[in-house]
PDB file of C-alpha atoms in Angstrom:
ATOM      1  CA  MET A   1      -7.658   7.553 -23.667  1.00  0.00           C
ATOM      2  CA  ALA A   2      -9.220   9.224 -20.426  1.00  0.00           C
ATOM      3  CA  ASP A   3      -7.788   8.402 -17.222  1.00  0.00           C
ATOM      4  CA  LEU A   4      -9.642   5.376 -15.496  1.00  0.00           C
ATOM      5  CA  THR A   5     -12.268   6.550 -13.060  1.00  0.00           C
ATOM      6  CA  PHE A   6     -12.655   4.771  -9.707  1.00  0.00           C
ATOM      7  CA  SER A   7     -15.824   3.072 -10.686  1.00  0.00           C
ATOM      8  CA  GLN A   8     -14.198   1.597 -13.747  1.00  0.00           C
ATOM      9  CA  PHE A   9     -11.204   0.621 -11.984  1.00  0.00           C
ATOM     10  CA  LEU A  10     -13.418  -1.318  -9.352  1.00  0.00           C
ATOM     11  CA  SER A  11     -15.269  -3.039 -11.891  1.00  0.00           C
ATOM     12  CA  ALA A  12     -12.143  -4.086 -13.867  1.00  0.00           C
ATOM     13  CA  HIS A  13     -10.046  -5.292 -10.873  1.00  0.00           C
ATOM     14  CA  ARG A  14     -12.921  -6.266  -8.350  1.00  0.00           C
ATOM     15  CA  GLN A  15     -11.630  -9.685  -8.093  1.00  0.00           C
ATOM     16  CA  ARG A  16      -8.168  -8.885  -7.187  1.00  0.00           C
ATOM     17  CA  LEU A  17      -9.106  -6.070  -5.037  1.00  0.00           C
ATOM     18  CA  GLU A  18     -11.440  -8.459  -2.998  1.00  0.00           C
ATOM     19  CA  GLU A  19      -8.393 -10.958  -2.579  1.00  0.00           C
ATOM     20  CA  LEU A  20      -6.125  -8.103  -1.525  1.00  0.00           C
ATOM     21  CA  TYR A  21      -8.975  -6.925   0.890  1.00  0.00           C
ATOM     22  CA  VAL A  22      -9.093 -10.296   2.794  1.00  0.00           C
ATOM     23  CA  THR A  23      -5.239 -10.934   3.171  1.00  0.00           C
ATOM     24  CA  SER A  24      -4.607  -7.340   4.055  1.00  0.00           C
ATOM     25  CA  GLY A  25      -6.612  -7.696   7.246  1.00  0.00           C
ATOM     26  CA  ALA A  26      -8.645  -4.796   6.562  1.00  0.00           C
ATOM     27  CA  ILE A  27     -11.528  -6.522   8.096  1.00  0.00           C
ATOM     28  CA  SER A  28      -9.985  -6.472  11.385  1.00  0.00           C
ATOM     29  CA  TRP A  29      -9.856  -2.705  11.342  1.00  0.00           C
ATOM     30  CA  SER A  30     -13.374  -2.469  10.231  1.00  0.00           C
ATOM     31  CA  VAL A  31     -12.352  -0.928   6.801  1.00  0.00           C
ATOM     32  CA  PRO A  32     -15.135  -1.472   4.265  1.00  0.00           C
ATOM     33  CA  LEU A  33     -14.045  -2.874   0.732  1.00  0.00           C
ATOM     34  CA  GLU A  34     -14.798   0.284  -1.036  1.00  0.00           C
ATOM     35  CA  ASP A  35     -12.888   2.480   1.133  1.00  0.00           C
ATOM     36  CA  PHE A  36      -9.974  -0.069   0.848  1.00  0.00           C
ATOM     37  CA  ALA A  37     -10.520  -0.227  -2.788  1.00  0.00           C
ATOM     38  CA  ARG A  38     -10.604   3.502  -3.402  1.00  0.00           C
ATOM     39  CA  ALA A  39      -7.272   3.897  -1.416  1.00  0.00           C
ATOM     40  CA  VAL A  40      -5.632   1.399  -3.592  1.00  0.00           C
ATOM     41  CA  TRP A  41      -6.932   3.151  -6.700  1.00  0.00           C
ATOM     42  CA  GLU A  42      -5.574   6.460  -5.406  1.00  0.00           C
ATOM     43  CA  GLY A  43      -1.984   4.823  -4.947  1.00  0.00           C
ATOM     44  CA  VAL A  44      -2.082   3.086  -8.349  1.00  0.00           C
ATOM     45  CA  SER A  45      -3.555   6.052 -10.383  1.00  0.00           C
ATOM     46  CA  VAL A  46      -0.460   8.268  -9.480  1.00  0.00           C
ATOM     47  CA  LEU A  47       1.907   5.814 -10.910  1.00  0.00           C
ATOM     48  CA  ALA A  48      -0.049   4.253 -13.744  1.00  0.00           C
ATOM     49  CA  SER A  49       0.021   5.400 -17.154  1.00  0.00           C
ATOM     50  CA  ARG A  50      -3.206   5.745 -19.190  1.00  0.00           C
ATOM     51  CA  GLU A  51      -2.622   1.961 -20.319  1.00  0.00           C
ATOM     52  CA  SER A  52      -4.939  -0.078 -17.904  1.00  0.00           C
ATOM     53  CA  ALA A  53      -2.777  -3.057 -18.703  1.00  0.00           C
ATOM     54  CA  GLN A  54      -0.234  -1.873 -16.480  1.00  0.00           C
ATOM     55  CA  ILE A  55      -2.627  -1.778 -13.372  1.00  0.00           C
ATOM     56  CA  PRO A  56      -2.511  -5.515 -12.398  1.00  0.00           C
ATOM     57  CA  LYS A  57       1.527  -5.149 -12.041  1.00  0.00           C
ATOM     58  CA  LEU A  58       0.919  -2.065  -9.829  1.00  0.00           C
ATOM     59  CA  LEU A  59      -1.646  -3.839  -7.679  1.00  0.00           C
ATOM     60  CA  GLU A  60       0.868  -6.291  -6.555  1.00  0.00           C
ATOM     61  CA  LYS A  61       3.345  -3.526  -5.548  1.00  0.00           C
ATOM     62  CA  ILE A  62       0.850  -1.990  -3.112  1.00  0.00           C
ATOM     63  CA  LYS A  63       1.642  -2.598   0.644  1.00  0.00           C
ATOM     64  CA  SER A  64      -2.111  -3.752   1.222  1.00  0.00           C
ATOM     65  CA  GLU A  65      -1.556  -4.704   4.831  1.00  0.00           C
ATOM     66  CA  GLU A  66      -0.025  -1.406   5.975  1.00  0.00           C
ATOM     67  CA  LEU A  67      -2.424   0.404   3.876  1.00  0.00           C
ATOM     68  CA  ALA A  68      -5.411  -1.251   5.508  1.00  0.00           C
ATOM     69  CA  LEU A  69      -3.732  -0.571   8.993  1.00  0.00           C
ATOM     70  CA  VAL A  70      -3.487   3.262   8.034  1.00  0.00           C
ATOM     71  CA  LEU A  71      -7.106   3.250   6.859  1.00  0.00           C
ATOM     72  CA  GLY A  72      -8.148   1.923  10.158  1.00  0.00           C
ATOM     73  CA  CYS A  73      -6.163   4.480  11.942  1.00  0.00           C
ATOM     74  CA  VAL A  74      -7.605   7.455   9.761  1.00  0.00           C
ATOM     75  CA  ALA A  75     -11.268   6.066  10.522  1.00  0.00           C
ATOM     76  CA  GLY A  76     -10.467   6.372  14.193  1.00  0.00           C
ATOM     77  CA  ASN A  77     -10.175   2.640  14.956  1.00  0.00           C
ATOM     78  CA  GLU A  78      -8.360   2.457  18.284  1.00  0.00           C
ATOM     79  CA  ARG A  79      -7.190  -1.143  17.661  1.00  0.00           C
ATOM     80  CA  ALA A  80      -5.567  -0.050  14.555  1.00  0.00           C
ATOM     81  CA  TRP A  81      -3.840   2.738  16.362  1.00  0.00           C
ATOM     82  CA  GLU A  82      -2.607   0.768  19.053  1.00  0.00           C
ATOM     83  CA  ALA A  83      -1.231  -1.379  16.493  1.00  0.00           C
ATOM     84  CA  PHE A  84       0.565   1.402  14.726  1.00  0.00           C
ATOM     85  CA  SER A  85       1.814   2.674  17.615  1.00  0.00           C
ATOM     86  CA  PHE A  86       3.292  -0.513  18.769  1.00  0.00           C
ATOM     87  CA  GLY A  87       4.707  -1.400  15.294  1.00  0.00           C
ATOM     88  CA  TYR A  88       5.728   1.916  13.890  1.00  0.00           C
ATOM     89  CA  ARG A  89       6.241   4.796  16.755  1.00  0.00           C
ATOM     90  CA  ASN A  90       9.677   3.367  17.379  1.00  0.00           C
ATOM     91  CA  ALA A  91      10.758   3.695  13.690  1.00  0.00           C
ATOM     92  CA  VAL A  92       9.605   7.235  13.853  1.00  0.00           C
ATOM     93  CA  TYR A  93      11.794   7.859  16.882  1.00  0.00           C
ATOM     94  CA  GLU A  94      14.765   6.245  15.334  1.00  0.00           C
ATOM     95  CA  ALA A  95      14.472   8.465  12.249  1.00  0.00           C
ATOM     96  CA  ALA A  96      14.039  11.489  14.254  1.00  0.00           C
ATOM     97  CA  CYS A  97      17.273  10.481  16.271  1.00  0.00           C
ATOM     98  CA  ALA A  98      19.297  10.026  12.938  1.00  0.00           C
ATOM     99  CA  PHE A  99      18.261  13.386  11.727  1.00  0.00           C
ATOM    100  CA  THR A 100      18.576  15.431  14.770  1.00  0.00           C
ATOM    101  CA  SER A 101      21.468  13.656  16.450  1.00  0.00           C
ATOM    102  CA  ASP A 102      19.716  15.018  19.754  1.00  0.00           C
ATOM    103  CA  LEU A 103      17.520  12.765  21.895  1.00  0.00           C
ATOM    104  CA  THR A 104      15.548  15.489  23.375  1.00  0.00           C
ATOM    105  CA  MET A 105      14.805  16.909  19.983  1.00  0.00           C
ATOM    106  CA  ALA A 106      14.186  13.398  18.545  1.00  0.00           C
ATOM    107  CA  ARG A 107      11.691  12.923  21.522  1.00  0.00           C
ATOM    108  CA  GLU A 108       9.936  16.216  20.800  1.00  0.00           C
ATOM    109  CA  LEU A 109      10.015  15.657  16.975  1.00  0.00           C
ATOM    110  CA  THR A 110       8.467  12.178  17.685  1.00  0.00           C
ATOM    111  CA  ASP A 111       5.734  13.430  20.014  1.00  0.00           C
ATOM    112  CA  THR A 112       4.794  16.409  17.712  1.00  0.00           C
ATOM    113  CA  LEU A 113       4.497  13.998  14.534  1.00  0.00           C
ATOM    114  CA  THR A 114       2.699  11.341  16.538  1.00  0.00           C
ATOM    115  CA  SER A 115       0.041  13.976  17.209  1.00  0.00           C
ATOM    116  CA  GLU A 116      -0.008  14.919  13.579  1.00  0.00           C
ATOM    117  CA  LEU A 117      -0.281  11.506  12.507  1.00  0.00           C
ATOM    118  CA  TYR A 118      -3.372  10.476  14.948  1.00  0.00           C
ATOM    119  CA  GLY A 119      -5.095  13.691  13.777  1.00  0.00           C
ATOM    120  CA  PHE A 120      -8.276  15.180  14.954  1.00  0.00           C
ATOM    121  CA  GLU A 121     -11.988  15.225  13.997  1.00  0.00           C
ATOM    122  CA  THR A 122     -13.137  18.010  11.886  1.00  0.00           C
ATOM    123  CA  LYS A 123     -16.868  19.258  12.336  1.00  0.00           C
ATOM    124  CA  ASP A 124     -17.933  17.287   9.554  1.00  0.00           C
ATOM    125  CA  GLY A 125     -16.726  13.923  11.238  1.00  0.00           C
ATOM    126  CA  GLN A 126     -13.903  13.625   9.079  1.00  0.00           C
ATOM    127  CA  ARG A 127     -10.414  12.839  10.259  1.00  0.00           C
ATOM    128  CA  ARG A 128      -7.337  15.106   9.629  1.00  0.00           C
ATOM    129  CA  SER A 129      -4.199  13.184   9.757  1.00  0.00           C
ATOM    130  CA  LYS A 130      -0.582  13.105   8.097  1.00  0.00           C
ATOM    131  CA  LEU A 131      -1.609   9.448   7.428  1.00  0.00           C
ATOM    132  CA  ASN A 132      -4.388  10.604   4.830  1.00  0.00           C
ATOM    133  CA  TYR A 133      -1.423  10.934   2.403  1.00  0.00           C
ATOM    134  CA  TYR A 134      -0.037   7.248   2.750  1.00  0.00           C
ATOM    135  CA  HIS A 135      -1.066   5.297  -0.483  1.00  0.00           C
ATOM    136  CA  GLY A 136       0.915   2.152  -0.139  1.00  0.00           C
ATOM    137  CA  ARG A 137       3.434   2.742  -2.832  1.00  0.00           C
ATOM    138  CA  ALA A 138       6.237   2.517  -0.307  1.00  0.00           C
ATOM    139  CA  SER A 139       6.415   0.609   2.815  1.00  0.00           C
ATOM    140  CA  LEU A 140       5.082   2.315   5.763  1.00  0.00           C
ATOM    141  CA  LYS A 141       8.620   2.734   7.619  1.00  0.00           C
ATOM    142  CA  THR A 142       9.937   4.398   4.344  1.00  0.00           C
ATOM    143  CA  TRP A 143       7.177   6.847   4.109  1.00  0.00           C
ATOM    144  CA  LEU A 144       7.409   7.635   7.926  1.00  0.00           C
ATOM    145  CA  ARG A 145      11.066   8.288   7.527  1.00  0.00           C
ATOM    146  CA  ALA A 146      10.477  10.542   4.576  1.00  0.00           C
ATOM    147  CA  VAL A 147       7.728  12.374   6.681  1.00  0.00           C
ATOM    148  CA  VAL A 148      10.010  12.750   9.760  1.00  0.00           C
ATOM    149  CA  TYR A 149      12.804  14.274   7.598  1.00  0.00           C
ATOM    150  CA  GLN A 150      10.274  16.808   5.993  1.00  0.00           C
ATOM    151  CA  LYS A 151       9.167  17.593   9.291  1.00  0.00           C
ATOM    152  CA  PHE A 152      12.888  18.003  10.568  1.00  0.00           C
ATOM    153  CA  VAL A 153      13.841  20.404   7.616  1.00  0.00           C
ATOM    154  CA  ASP A 154      10.763  22.318   8.219  1.00  0.00           C
ATOM    155  CA  GLU A 155      11.466  22.915  11.759  1.00  0.00           C
ATOM    156  CA  TYR A 156      15.070  23.647  10.943  1.00  0.00           C
ATOM    157  CA  ARG A 157      14.013  26.451   8.395  1.00  0.00           C
ATOM    158  CA  HIS A 158      11.754  27.823  10.989  1.00  0.00           C
ATOM    159  CA  MET A 159      14.513  27.869  13.568  1.00  0.00           C
ATOM    160  CA  VAL A 160      17.039  29.737  11.020  1.00  0.00           C
ATOM    161  CA  ARG A 161      14.464  32.224  10.082  1.00  0.00           C
ATOM    162  CA  HIS A 162      13.781  33.241  13.610  1.00  0.00           C
ATOM    163  CA  GLU A 163      17.261  32.611  15.145  1.00  0.00           C
ATOM    164  CA  PRO A 164      18.750  35.910  16.091  1.00  0.00           C
ATOM    165  CA  LEU A 165      22.494  36.675  15.181  1.00  0.00           C
ATOM    166  CA  PRO A 166      25.058  36.124  17.781  1.00  0.00           C
ATOM    167  CA  ASP A 167      26.845  38.829  19.459  1.00  0.00           C
ATOM    168  CA  ASP A 168      30.302  37.210  19.208  1.00  0.00           C
ATOM    169  CA  LEU A 169      30.821  35.817  15.557  1.00  0.00           C
ATOM    170  CA  GLN A 170      34.243  35.000  16.270  1.00  0.00           C
ATOM    171  CA  GLN A 171      33.436  32.899  19.072  1.00  0.00           C
ATOM    172  CA  VAL A 172      30.748  31.141  17.181  1.00  0.00           C
ATOM    173  CA  ALA A 173      33.300  30.521  14.235  1.00  0.00           C
ATOM    174  CA  GLN A 174      35.835  28.782  17.034  1.00  0.00           C
ATOM    175  CA  ASP A 175      32.936  26.740  18.497  1.00  0.00           C
ATOM    176  CA  LYS A 176      32.024  25.497  15.090  1.00  0.00           C
ATOM    177  CA  ALA A 177      35.780  24.426  14.408  1.00  0.00           C
ATOM    178  CA  VAL A 178      35.772  22.224  17.521  1.00  0.00           C
ATOM    179  CA  SER A 179      32.437  20.620  16.898  1.00  0.00           C
ATOM    180  CA  GLY A 180      33.339  19.871  13.165  1.00  0.00           C
ATOM    181  CA  SER A 181      33.973  16.107  13.836  1.00  0.00           C
ATOM    182  CA  ASP A 182      30.937  15.597  15.360  1.00  0.00           C
ATOM    183  CA  GLU A 183      28.988  17.356  12.541  1.00  0.00           C
ATOM    184  CA  GLU A 184      30.865  15.468  10.103  1.00  0.00           C
ATOM    185  CA  LYS A 185      29.842  12.079  11.824  1.00  0.00           C
ATOM    186  CA  TYR A 186      26.074  13.131  12.321  1.00  0.00           C
ATOM    187  CA  ALA A 187      26.290  14.266   8.425  1.00  0.00           C
ATOM    188  CA  LYS A 188      27.370  10.742   7.447  1.00  0.00           C
ATOM    189  CA  LEU A 189      24.605   9.240   9.315  1.00  0.00           C
ATOM    190  CA  LEU A 190      22.108  11.576   7.944  1.00  0.00           C
ATOM    191  CA  GLY A 191      23.333  10.885   4.345  1.00  0.00           C
ATOM    192  CA  GLU A 192      22.991   7.174   4.941  1.00  0.00           C
ATOM    193  CA  ALA A 193      19.234   7.290   6.202  1.00  0.00           C
ATOM    194  CA  VAL A 194      18.340   9.558   3.530  1.00  0.00           C
ATOM    195  CA  SER A 195      19.848   7.226   0.987  1.00  0.00           C
ATOM    196  CA  VAL A 196      17.994   4.245   2.127  1.00  0.00           C
ATOM    197  CA  THR A 197      14.940   6.257   2.075  1.00  0.00           C
ATOM    198  CA  LEU A 198      15.353   7.690  -1.553  1.00  0.00           C
ATOM    199  CA  ARG A 199      16.283   4.203  -3.062  1.00  0.00           C
ATOM    200  CA  GLU A 200      12.983   2.863  -1.933  1.00  0.00           C
ATOM    201  CA  LEU A 201      10.790   5.676  -3.421  1.00  0.00           C
ATOM    202  CA  ALA A 202       9.393   5.613  -6.530  1.00  0.00           C
ATOM    203  CA  PRO A 203      10.960   8.073  -9.265  1.00  0.00           C
ATOM    204  CA  GLU A 204       8.070  10.474  -9.191  1.00  0.00           C
ATOM    205  CA  GLU A 205       8.429  10.599  -5.267  1.00  0.00           C
ATOM    206  CA  ARG A 206      12.071  11.371  -5.656  1.00  0.00           C
ATOM    207  CA  LEU A 207      11.269  14.120  -8.096  1.00  0.00           C
ATOM    208  CA  ILE A 208       9.061  15.751  -5.773  1.00  0.00           C
ATOM    209  CA  LEU A 209      11.475  15.634  -2.832  1.00  0.00           C
ATOM    210  CA  SER A 210      14.089  17.073  -5.222  1.00  0.00           C
ATOM    211  CA  TYR A 211      11.610  19.962  -6.284  1.00  0.00           C
ATOM    212  CA  TYR A 212      11.220  20.798  -2.469  1.00  0.00           C
ATOM    213  CA  TYR A 213      14.543  20.237  -0.881  1.00  0.00           C
ATOM    214  CA  VAL A 214      17.034  20.932  -3.727  1.00  0.00           C
ATOM    215  CA  GLN A 215      15.394  23.540  -5.865  1.00  0.00           C
ATOM    216  CA  LEU A 216      13.534  24.843  -2.653  1.00  0.00           C
ATOM    217  CA  LEU A 217      10.088  25.198  -4.416  1.00  0.00           C
ATOM    218  CA  THR A 218       7.125  26.015  -2.287  1.00  0.00           C
ATOM    219  CA  LEU A 219       4.304  22.980  -1.884  1.00  0.00           C
ATOM    220  CA  LYS A 220       1.933  25.144  -4.019  1.00  0.00           C
ATOM    221  CA  GLN A 221       4.744  25.506  -6.682  1.00  0.00           C
ATOM    222  CA  ILE A 222       5.047  21.732  -6.782  1.00  0.00           C
ATOM    223  CA  GLY A 223       1.475  21.286  -6.794  1.00  0.00           C
ATOM    224  CA  ARG A 224       1.051  23.088 -10.030  1.00  0.00           C
ATOM    225  CA  ILE A 225       3.943  21.332 -11.689  1.00  0.00           C
ATOM    226  CA  THR A 226       2.714  17.835 -10.670  1.00  0.00           C
ATOM    227  CA  GLY A 227      -1.167  18.432 -10.811  1.00  0.00           C
ATOM    228  CA  GLN A 228      -1.513  17.444  -7.079  1.00  0.00           C
ATOM    229  CA  HIS A 229      -3.028  19.296  -4.242  1.00  0.00           C
ATOM    230  CA  GLU A 230      -0.239  20.878  -2.229  1.00  0.00           C
ATOM    231  CA  ALA A 231      -1.071  18.742   0.927  1.00  0.00           C
ATOM    232  CA  THR A 232      -0.243  15.628  -0.602  1.00  0.00           C
TER     233      THR A 232
END
C-alpha cells in the first residue's frame, strides 16, 4: 500500500485535526489550519507504518500546543517568538550549562542557538530556522536539549580539529590529572542529562543519534540510510 499523501491524510482525519488545531492555540499565532495539519502530517508520517489505522493513536502523541507555537515562530509571528523566548530560552541555557560546565561557554552557546532558532528570511520570503525541524513528536524542551547537545558536540569537534598541540605535553598530563575529579563530576552530570533526553525520544530518533554520535556517520550518510534530507 502506498504511503498516505497529505491530501489523503487531511481528508481522513480532518475532524480530529480541526479539534487539535483549536486546542493547540494555533489561531493565537496566526497559523492557518492547513499549515498546522501539514506539520502534524510530517510528524506522524515519520513514525507511522503503512497501516493508516495507527495514525489516530499517533495523533494523540503529537505535542500540538508546542508545535503550534513553533509554527508561529517560523512564520515570523513576534508574539509567538516572545512566548517561545519566555518559556524555553532558559531551558536552552540550562542544557548548555549541563553540557559545557562553563557559564561563559553556556551563554555563548545559548546566544548562538537562539539566533539559529530565530532564523532569517530568505529571498523568497521563507524563514530558515532550526525550528523547521521540530515536528511535535517529542516535547519541545526534550527536542531543544538534543539540539543543544548536537551543537555542543559540533563545536567541540571543530575546536579539537583546530586546536594546536601544546608545547609541554608533560605539563598538560599533570594538569589533566589534577582536574580529573571535576571532569568526573561534569561527565556524570552530562550523562544524566543525555539519559533523560534519550528516554523521551522515539526509537527511530535514538537510532539516528547513534549513527551520528556513536558510529560517527556524516549527516549525508545518515540521510541515505534513513531516506531523510540531511538537514532534518
